[in-house]
Structures are given as structure tokens and as C-alpha cells.
PDB file of C-alpha atoms in Angstrom:
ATOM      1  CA  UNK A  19     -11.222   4.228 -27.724  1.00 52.00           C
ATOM      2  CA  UNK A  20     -11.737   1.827 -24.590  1.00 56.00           C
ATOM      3  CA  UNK A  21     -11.099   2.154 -21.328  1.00 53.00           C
ATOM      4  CA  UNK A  22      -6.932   1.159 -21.278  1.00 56.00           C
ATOM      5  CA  UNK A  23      -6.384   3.423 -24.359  1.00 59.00           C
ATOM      6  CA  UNK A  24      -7.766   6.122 -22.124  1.00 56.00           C
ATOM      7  CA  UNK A  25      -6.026   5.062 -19.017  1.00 55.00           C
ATOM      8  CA  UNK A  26      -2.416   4.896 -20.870  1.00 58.00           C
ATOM      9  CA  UNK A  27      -3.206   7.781 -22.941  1.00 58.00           C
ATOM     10  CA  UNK A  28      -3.794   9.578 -19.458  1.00 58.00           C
ATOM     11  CA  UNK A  29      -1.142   8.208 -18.027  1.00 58.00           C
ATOM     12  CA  UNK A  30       1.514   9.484 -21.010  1.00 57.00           C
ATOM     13  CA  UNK A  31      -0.657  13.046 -21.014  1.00 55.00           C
ATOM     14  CA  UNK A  32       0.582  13.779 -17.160  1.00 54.00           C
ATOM     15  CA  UNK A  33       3.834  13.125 -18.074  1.00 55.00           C
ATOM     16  CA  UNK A  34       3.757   9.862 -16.134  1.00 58.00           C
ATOM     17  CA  UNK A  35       6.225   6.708 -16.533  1.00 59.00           C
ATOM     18  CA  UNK A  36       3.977   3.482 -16.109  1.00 63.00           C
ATOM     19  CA  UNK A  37       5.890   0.050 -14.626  1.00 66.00           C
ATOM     20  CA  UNK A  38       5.640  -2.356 -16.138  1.00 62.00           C
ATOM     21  CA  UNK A  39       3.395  -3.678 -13.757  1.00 63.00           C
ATOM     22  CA  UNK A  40       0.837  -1.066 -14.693  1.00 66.00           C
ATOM     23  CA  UNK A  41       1.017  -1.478 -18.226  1.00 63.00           C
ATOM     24  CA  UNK A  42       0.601  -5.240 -17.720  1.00 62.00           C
ATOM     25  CA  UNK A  43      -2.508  -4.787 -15.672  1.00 61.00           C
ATOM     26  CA  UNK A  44      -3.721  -2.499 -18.603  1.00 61.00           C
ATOM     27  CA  UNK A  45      -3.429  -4.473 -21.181  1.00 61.00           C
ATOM     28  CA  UNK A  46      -5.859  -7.025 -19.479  1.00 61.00           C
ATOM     29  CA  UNK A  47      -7.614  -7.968 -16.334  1.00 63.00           C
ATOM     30  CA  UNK A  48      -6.982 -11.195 -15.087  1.00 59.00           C
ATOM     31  CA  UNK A  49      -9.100 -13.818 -12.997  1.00 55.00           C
ATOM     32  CA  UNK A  50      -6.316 -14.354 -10.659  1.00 59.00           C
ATOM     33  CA  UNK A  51      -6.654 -14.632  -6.811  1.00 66.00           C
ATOM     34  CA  UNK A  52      -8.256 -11.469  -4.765  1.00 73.00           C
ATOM     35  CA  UNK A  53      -6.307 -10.074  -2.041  1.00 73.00           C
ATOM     36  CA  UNK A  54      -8.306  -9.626   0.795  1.00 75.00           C
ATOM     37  CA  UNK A  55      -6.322  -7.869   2.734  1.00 79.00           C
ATOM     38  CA  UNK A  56      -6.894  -4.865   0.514  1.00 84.00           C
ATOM     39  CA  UNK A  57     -10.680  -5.034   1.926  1.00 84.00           C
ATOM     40  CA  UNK A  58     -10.522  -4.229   5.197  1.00 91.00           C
ATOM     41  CA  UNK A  59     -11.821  -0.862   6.299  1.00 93.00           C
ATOM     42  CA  UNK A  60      -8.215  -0.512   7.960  1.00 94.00           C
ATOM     43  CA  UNK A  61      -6.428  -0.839   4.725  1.00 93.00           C
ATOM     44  CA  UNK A  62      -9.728   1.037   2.943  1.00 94.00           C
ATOM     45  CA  UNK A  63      -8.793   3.651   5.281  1.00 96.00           C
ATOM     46  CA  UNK A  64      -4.881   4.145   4.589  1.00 96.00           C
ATOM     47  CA  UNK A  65      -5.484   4.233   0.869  1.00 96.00           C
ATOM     48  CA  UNK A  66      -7.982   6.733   1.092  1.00 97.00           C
ATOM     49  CA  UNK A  67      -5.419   9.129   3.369  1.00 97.00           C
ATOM     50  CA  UNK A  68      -2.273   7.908   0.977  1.00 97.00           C
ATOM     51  CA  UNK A  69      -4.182   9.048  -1.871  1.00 97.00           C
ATOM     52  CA  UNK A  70      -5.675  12.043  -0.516  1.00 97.00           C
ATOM     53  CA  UNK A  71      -1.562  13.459   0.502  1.00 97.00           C
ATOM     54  CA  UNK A  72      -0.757  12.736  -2.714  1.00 96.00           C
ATOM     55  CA  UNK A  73      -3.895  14.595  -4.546  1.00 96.00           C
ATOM     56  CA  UNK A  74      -5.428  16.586  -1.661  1.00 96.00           C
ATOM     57  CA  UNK A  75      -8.472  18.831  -1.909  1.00 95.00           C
ATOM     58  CA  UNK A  76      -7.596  22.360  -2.981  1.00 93.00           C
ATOM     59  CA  UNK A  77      -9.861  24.461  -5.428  1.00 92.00           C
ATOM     60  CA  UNK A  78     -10.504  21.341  -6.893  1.00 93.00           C
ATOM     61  CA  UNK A  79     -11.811  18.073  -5.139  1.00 95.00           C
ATOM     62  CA  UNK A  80      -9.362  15.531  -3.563  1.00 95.00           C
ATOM     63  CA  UNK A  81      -8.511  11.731  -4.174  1.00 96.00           C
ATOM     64  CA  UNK A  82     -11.262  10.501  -1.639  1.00 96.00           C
ATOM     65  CA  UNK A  83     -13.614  12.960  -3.098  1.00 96.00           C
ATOM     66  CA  UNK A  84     -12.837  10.950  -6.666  1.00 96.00           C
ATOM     67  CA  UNK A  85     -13.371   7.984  -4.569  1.00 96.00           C
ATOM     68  CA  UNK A  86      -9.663   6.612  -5.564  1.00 97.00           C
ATOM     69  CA  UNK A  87      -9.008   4.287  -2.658  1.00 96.00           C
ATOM     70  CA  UNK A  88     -12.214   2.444  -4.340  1.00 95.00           C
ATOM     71  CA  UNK A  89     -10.263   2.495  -7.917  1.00 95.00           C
ATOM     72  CA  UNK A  90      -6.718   1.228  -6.539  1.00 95.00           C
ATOM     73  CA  UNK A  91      -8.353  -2.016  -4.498  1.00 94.00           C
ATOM     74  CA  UNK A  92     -10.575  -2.721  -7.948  1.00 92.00           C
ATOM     75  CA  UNK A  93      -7.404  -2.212 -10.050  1.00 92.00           C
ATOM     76  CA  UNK A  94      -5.189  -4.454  -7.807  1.00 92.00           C
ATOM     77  CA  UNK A  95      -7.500  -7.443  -6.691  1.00 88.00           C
ATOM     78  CA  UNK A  96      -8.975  -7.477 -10.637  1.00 88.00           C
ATOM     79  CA  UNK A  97      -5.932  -6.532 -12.561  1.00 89.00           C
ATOM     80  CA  UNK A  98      -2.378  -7.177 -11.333  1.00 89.00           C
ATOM     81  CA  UNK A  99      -0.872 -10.247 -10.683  1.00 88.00           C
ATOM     82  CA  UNK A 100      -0.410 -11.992  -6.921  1.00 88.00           C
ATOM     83  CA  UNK A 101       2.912 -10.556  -7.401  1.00 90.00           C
ATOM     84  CA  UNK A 102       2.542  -6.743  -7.804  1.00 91.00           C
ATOM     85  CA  UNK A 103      -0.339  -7.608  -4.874  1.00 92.00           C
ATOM     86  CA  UNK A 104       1.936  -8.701  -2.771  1.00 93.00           C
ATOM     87  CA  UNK A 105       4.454  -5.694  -3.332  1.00 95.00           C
ATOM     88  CA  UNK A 106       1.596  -3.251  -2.676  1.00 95.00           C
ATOM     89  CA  UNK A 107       0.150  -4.884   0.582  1.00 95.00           C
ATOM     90  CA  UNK A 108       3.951  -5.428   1.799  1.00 96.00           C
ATOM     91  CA  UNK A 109       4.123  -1.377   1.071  1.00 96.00           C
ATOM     92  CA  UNK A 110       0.938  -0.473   3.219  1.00 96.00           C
ATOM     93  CA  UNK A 111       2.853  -2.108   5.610  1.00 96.00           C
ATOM     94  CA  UNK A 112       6.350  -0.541   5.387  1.00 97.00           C
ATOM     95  CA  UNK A 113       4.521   2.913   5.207  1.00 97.00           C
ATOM     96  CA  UNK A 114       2.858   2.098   8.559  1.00 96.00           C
ATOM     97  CA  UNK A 115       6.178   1.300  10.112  1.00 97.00           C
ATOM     98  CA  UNK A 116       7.907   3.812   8.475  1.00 97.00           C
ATOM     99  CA  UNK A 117       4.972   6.302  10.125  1.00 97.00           C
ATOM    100  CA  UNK A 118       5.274   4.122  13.213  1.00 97.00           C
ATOM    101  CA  UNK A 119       9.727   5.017  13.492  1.00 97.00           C
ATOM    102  CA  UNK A 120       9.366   8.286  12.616  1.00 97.00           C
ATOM    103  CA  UNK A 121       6.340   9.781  14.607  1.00 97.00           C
ATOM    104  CA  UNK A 122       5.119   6.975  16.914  1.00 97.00           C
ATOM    105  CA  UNK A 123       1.692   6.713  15.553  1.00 96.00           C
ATOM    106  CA  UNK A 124       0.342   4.593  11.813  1.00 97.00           C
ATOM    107  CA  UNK A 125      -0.480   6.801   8.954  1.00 97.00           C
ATOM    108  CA  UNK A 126      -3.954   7.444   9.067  1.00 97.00           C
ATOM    109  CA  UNK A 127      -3.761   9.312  12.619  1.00 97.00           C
ATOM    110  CA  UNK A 128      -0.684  11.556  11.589  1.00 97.00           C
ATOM    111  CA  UNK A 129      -1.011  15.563  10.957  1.00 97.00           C
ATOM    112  CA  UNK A 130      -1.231  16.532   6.924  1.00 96.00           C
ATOM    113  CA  UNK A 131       1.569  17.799   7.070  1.00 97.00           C
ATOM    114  CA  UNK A 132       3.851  14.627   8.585  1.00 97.00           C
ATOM    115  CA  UNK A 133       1.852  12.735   5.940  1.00 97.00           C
ATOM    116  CA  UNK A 134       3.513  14.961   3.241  1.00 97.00           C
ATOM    117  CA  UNK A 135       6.752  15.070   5.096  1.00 97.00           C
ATOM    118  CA  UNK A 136       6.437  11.150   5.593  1.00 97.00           C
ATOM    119  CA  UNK A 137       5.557  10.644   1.630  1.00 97.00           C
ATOM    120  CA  UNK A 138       7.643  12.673   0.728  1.00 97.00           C
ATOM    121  CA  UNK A 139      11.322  10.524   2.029  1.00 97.00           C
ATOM    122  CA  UNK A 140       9.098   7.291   0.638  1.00 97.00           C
ATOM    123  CA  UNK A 141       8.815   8.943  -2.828  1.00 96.00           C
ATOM    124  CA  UNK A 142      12.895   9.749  -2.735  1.00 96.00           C
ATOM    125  CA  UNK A 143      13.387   6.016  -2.043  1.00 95.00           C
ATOM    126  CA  UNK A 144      10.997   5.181  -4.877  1.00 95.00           C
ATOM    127  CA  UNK A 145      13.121   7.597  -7.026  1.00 94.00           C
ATOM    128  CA  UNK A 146      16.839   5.858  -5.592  1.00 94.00           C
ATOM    129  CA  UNK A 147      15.502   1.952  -6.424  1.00 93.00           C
ATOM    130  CA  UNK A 148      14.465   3.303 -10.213  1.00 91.00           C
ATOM    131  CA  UNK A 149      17.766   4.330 -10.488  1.00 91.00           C
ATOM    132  CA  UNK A 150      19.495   1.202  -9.047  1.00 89.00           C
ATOM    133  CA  UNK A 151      21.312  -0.451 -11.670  1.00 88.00           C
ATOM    134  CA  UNK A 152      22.075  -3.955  -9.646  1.00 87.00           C
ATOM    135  CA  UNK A 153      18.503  -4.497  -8.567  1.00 82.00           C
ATOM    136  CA  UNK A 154      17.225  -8.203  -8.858  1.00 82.00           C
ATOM    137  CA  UNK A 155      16.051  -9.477 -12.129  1.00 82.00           C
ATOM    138  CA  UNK A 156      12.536  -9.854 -11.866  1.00 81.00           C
ATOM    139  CA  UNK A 157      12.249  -7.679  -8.491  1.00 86.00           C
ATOM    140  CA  UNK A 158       9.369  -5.551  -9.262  1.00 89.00           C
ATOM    141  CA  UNK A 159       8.319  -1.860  -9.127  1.00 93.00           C
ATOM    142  CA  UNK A 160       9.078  -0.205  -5.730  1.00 95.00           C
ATOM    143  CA  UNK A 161       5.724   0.154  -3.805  1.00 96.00           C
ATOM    144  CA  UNK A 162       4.936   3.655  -4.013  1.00 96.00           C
ATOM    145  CA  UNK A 163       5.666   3.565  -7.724  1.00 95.00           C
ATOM    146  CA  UNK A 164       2.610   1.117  -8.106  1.00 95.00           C
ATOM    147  CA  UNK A 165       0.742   3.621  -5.349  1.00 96.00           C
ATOM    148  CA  UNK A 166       1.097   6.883  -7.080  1.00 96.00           C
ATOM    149  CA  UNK A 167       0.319   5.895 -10.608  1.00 95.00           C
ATOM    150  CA  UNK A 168      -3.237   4.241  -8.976  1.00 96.00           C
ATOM    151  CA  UNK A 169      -3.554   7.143  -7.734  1.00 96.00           C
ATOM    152  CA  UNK A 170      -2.910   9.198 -10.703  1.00 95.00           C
ATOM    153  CA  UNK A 171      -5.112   7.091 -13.125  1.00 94.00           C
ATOM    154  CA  UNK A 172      -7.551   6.872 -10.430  1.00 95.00           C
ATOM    155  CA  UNK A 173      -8.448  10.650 -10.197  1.00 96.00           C
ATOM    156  CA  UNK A 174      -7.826  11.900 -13.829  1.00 94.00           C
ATOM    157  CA  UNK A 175     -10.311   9.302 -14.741  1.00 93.00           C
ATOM    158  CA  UNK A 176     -12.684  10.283 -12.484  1.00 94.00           C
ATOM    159  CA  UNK A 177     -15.362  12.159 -12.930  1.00 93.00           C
ATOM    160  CA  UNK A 178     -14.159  14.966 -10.488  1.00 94.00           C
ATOM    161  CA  UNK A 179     -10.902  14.543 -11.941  1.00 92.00           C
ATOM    162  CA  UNK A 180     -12.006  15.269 -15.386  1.00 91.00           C
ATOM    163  CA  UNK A 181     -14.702  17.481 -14.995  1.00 91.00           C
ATOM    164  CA  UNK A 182     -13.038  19.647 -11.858  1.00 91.00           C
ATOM    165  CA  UNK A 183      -8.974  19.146 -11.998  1.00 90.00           C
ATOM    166  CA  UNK A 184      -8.986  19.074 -15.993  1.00 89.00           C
ATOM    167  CA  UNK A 185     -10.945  20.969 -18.520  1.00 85.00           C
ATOM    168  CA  UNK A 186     -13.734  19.165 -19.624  1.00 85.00           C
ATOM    169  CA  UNK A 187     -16.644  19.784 -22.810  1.00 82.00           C
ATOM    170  CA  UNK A 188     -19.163  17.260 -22.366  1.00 82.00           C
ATOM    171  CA  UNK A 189     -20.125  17.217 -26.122  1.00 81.00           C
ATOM    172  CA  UNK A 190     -16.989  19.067 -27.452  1.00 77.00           C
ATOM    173  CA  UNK A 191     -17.808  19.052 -31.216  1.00 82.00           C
ATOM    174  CA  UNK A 192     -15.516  19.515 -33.885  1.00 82.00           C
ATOM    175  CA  UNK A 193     -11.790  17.924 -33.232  1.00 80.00           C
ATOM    176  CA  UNK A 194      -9.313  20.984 -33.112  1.00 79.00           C
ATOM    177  CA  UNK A 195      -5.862  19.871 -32.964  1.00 80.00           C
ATOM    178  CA  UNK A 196      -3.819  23.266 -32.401  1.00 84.00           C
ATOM    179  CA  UNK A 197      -5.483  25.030 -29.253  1.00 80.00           C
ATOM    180  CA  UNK A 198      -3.474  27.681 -27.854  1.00 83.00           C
ATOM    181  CA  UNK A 199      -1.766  27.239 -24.538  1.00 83.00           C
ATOM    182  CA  UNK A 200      -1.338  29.116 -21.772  1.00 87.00           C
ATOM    183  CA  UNK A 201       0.894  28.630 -18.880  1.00 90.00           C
ATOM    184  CA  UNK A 202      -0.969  27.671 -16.280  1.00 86.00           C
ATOM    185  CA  UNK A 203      -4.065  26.387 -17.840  1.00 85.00           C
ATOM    186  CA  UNK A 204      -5.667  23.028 -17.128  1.00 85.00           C
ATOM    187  CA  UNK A 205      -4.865  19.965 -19.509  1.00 84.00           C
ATOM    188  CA  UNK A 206      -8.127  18.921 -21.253  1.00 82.00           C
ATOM    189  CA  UNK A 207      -9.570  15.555 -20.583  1.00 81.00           C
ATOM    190  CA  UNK A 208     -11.821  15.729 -23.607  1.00 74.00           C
TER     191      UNK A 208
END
């Protein structure tokens, strides 16, 4: 199995719907332009706190702890198109301004918990455009749709992701299809 088999078969384990967006940037890197913009410390910075509210350290390490703000600006500059770029970098933007109206200061210097509470009305507008049914042909996943599934590939296949958030057998020997489940325990990611 290669690397996008694992990603997608991640992906489909969490229970995740991919855009199309995604699933195009998994099914092959491109050569197209880098975006910059996704390289400054500043932006470094907000994707490291975005990703950290979405996953944060509990028991288990966080998003920045998994390094993920490293994973999304490889996965965007090497794999989606200018497009899907440009709808990311517009949405580090709008959640800066949105952070901006609502508390007076950007992301990064808000309290945990107005970064949840801040997320949190961004993911409900992600969930109202999926279920627009007039949306513009060719108009793209909404920002934080392209945001949280980085975010999601980007820890589970990490090695604190695997080895800390999921169960993990380094050298797991036989293949046992039927293992018992409990509620509550951790998905395996071997």
C-alpha cells in the first residue's frame, strides 16, 4: 500500500467525507506554482493554532505536537491546484477577520476557548455551503472543509497520531480480521 491508499483509507476509517479537492490532490502531486504566502511564520503560526483547536493536546499529543501545520503547507503548495490554494489562503484570511469582528484581536492571540467558540460558527458555515443546492458550478470546497481534513490526515498519519491517538503494533503479525470492539476503544492504525 502507498502513501494515498493510506491517506484515503484513513480518511474513510474516521468516518471522514474527502472534497473533491482532497481526493484530487491524492491521487497525485502536481508541479504547479508554490504559494508563498503559506510560508510565512505568520501564516506558519495560524495553522499551527487552527490545527491545534481542532486536535488539541489532551492525554494524547496535539496537532502541533504531530507537527501538522508542517503537513497542510507541504500538502497545499505540492499537491492542490492554484485553485484550492487560493480558497485556503483566502480562508486564513476570513478566519482572521472573522476573529478580528467578533473579539477585536487575529486568531493566534485569542483565549482557547474563543478559538473553539470562533471555529466552531466557521465549521456551521462549512456545514450550511455543503448543503447549498444553488452553489456555483465549479465553486470549490468551503475553506474549512479543505482545513479540517489537512488536519485530520495530517495527525492520524503522524507518528504521534498513530502511535499515541490510535492503537498501534509496530510489527503486528498475523492479519486478524474480526477483533472485538469495545466502546470506547481506540481505532487501530496498524
Amino acid at each position: 500500500m502507498n502513501r494515498r491508499d493510506a491517506l484515503k483509507n484513513v480518511a474513510i476509517l474516521m468516518g471522514t467525507a474527502i472534497s473533491a479537492s482532497t481526493m484530487a490532490a491524492l491521487s497525485g502531486c502536481n508541479t504547479g506554482p508554490k504559494n508563498y504566502t503559506l510560508q510565512t511564520p505568520e501564516t506558519r503560526s495560524l495553522l499551527a493554532e487552527i490545527s491545534e483547536t481542532i486536535i488539541p493536546e489532551t492525554d494524547t499529543p496535539g496537532a502541533k505536537a504531530a507537527k501538522v501545520d508542517e503537513f497542510m503547507i507541504t500538502m497545499m503548495n505540492d499537491c492542490y491546484d492554484e485553485k484550492s490554494q487560493k480558497i485556503f489562503v483566502d480562508g486564513l484570511k476570513a478566519i482572521d477577520e472573522a476573529s478580528n469582528k467578533k473579539f477585536g484581536k487575529v486568531f493566534v492571540q485569542l483565549a482557547p476557548g474563543q478559538k473553539t467558540e470562533l471555529l466552531t460558527a466557521i465549521d456551521q458555515e462549512r456545514i450550511d455551503y455543503n448543503k447549498k443546492k444553488d452553489k456555483p458550478k465549479g465553486s470549490g470546497p468551503h475553506y474549512f472543509q479543505l482545513m479540517k481534513e489537512l488536519t485530520l490526515l495530517g495527525y492520524f498519519t503522524s507518528e504521534p497520531g498513530a502511535t499515541k491517538a490510535l492503537r498501534y503494533v509496530q510489527v503486528p503479525g498475523r492479519y486478524d480480521g474480526c477483533v472485538p470492539y469495545k466502546k470506547g476503544d481506540k481505532a487501530w492504525a496498524t
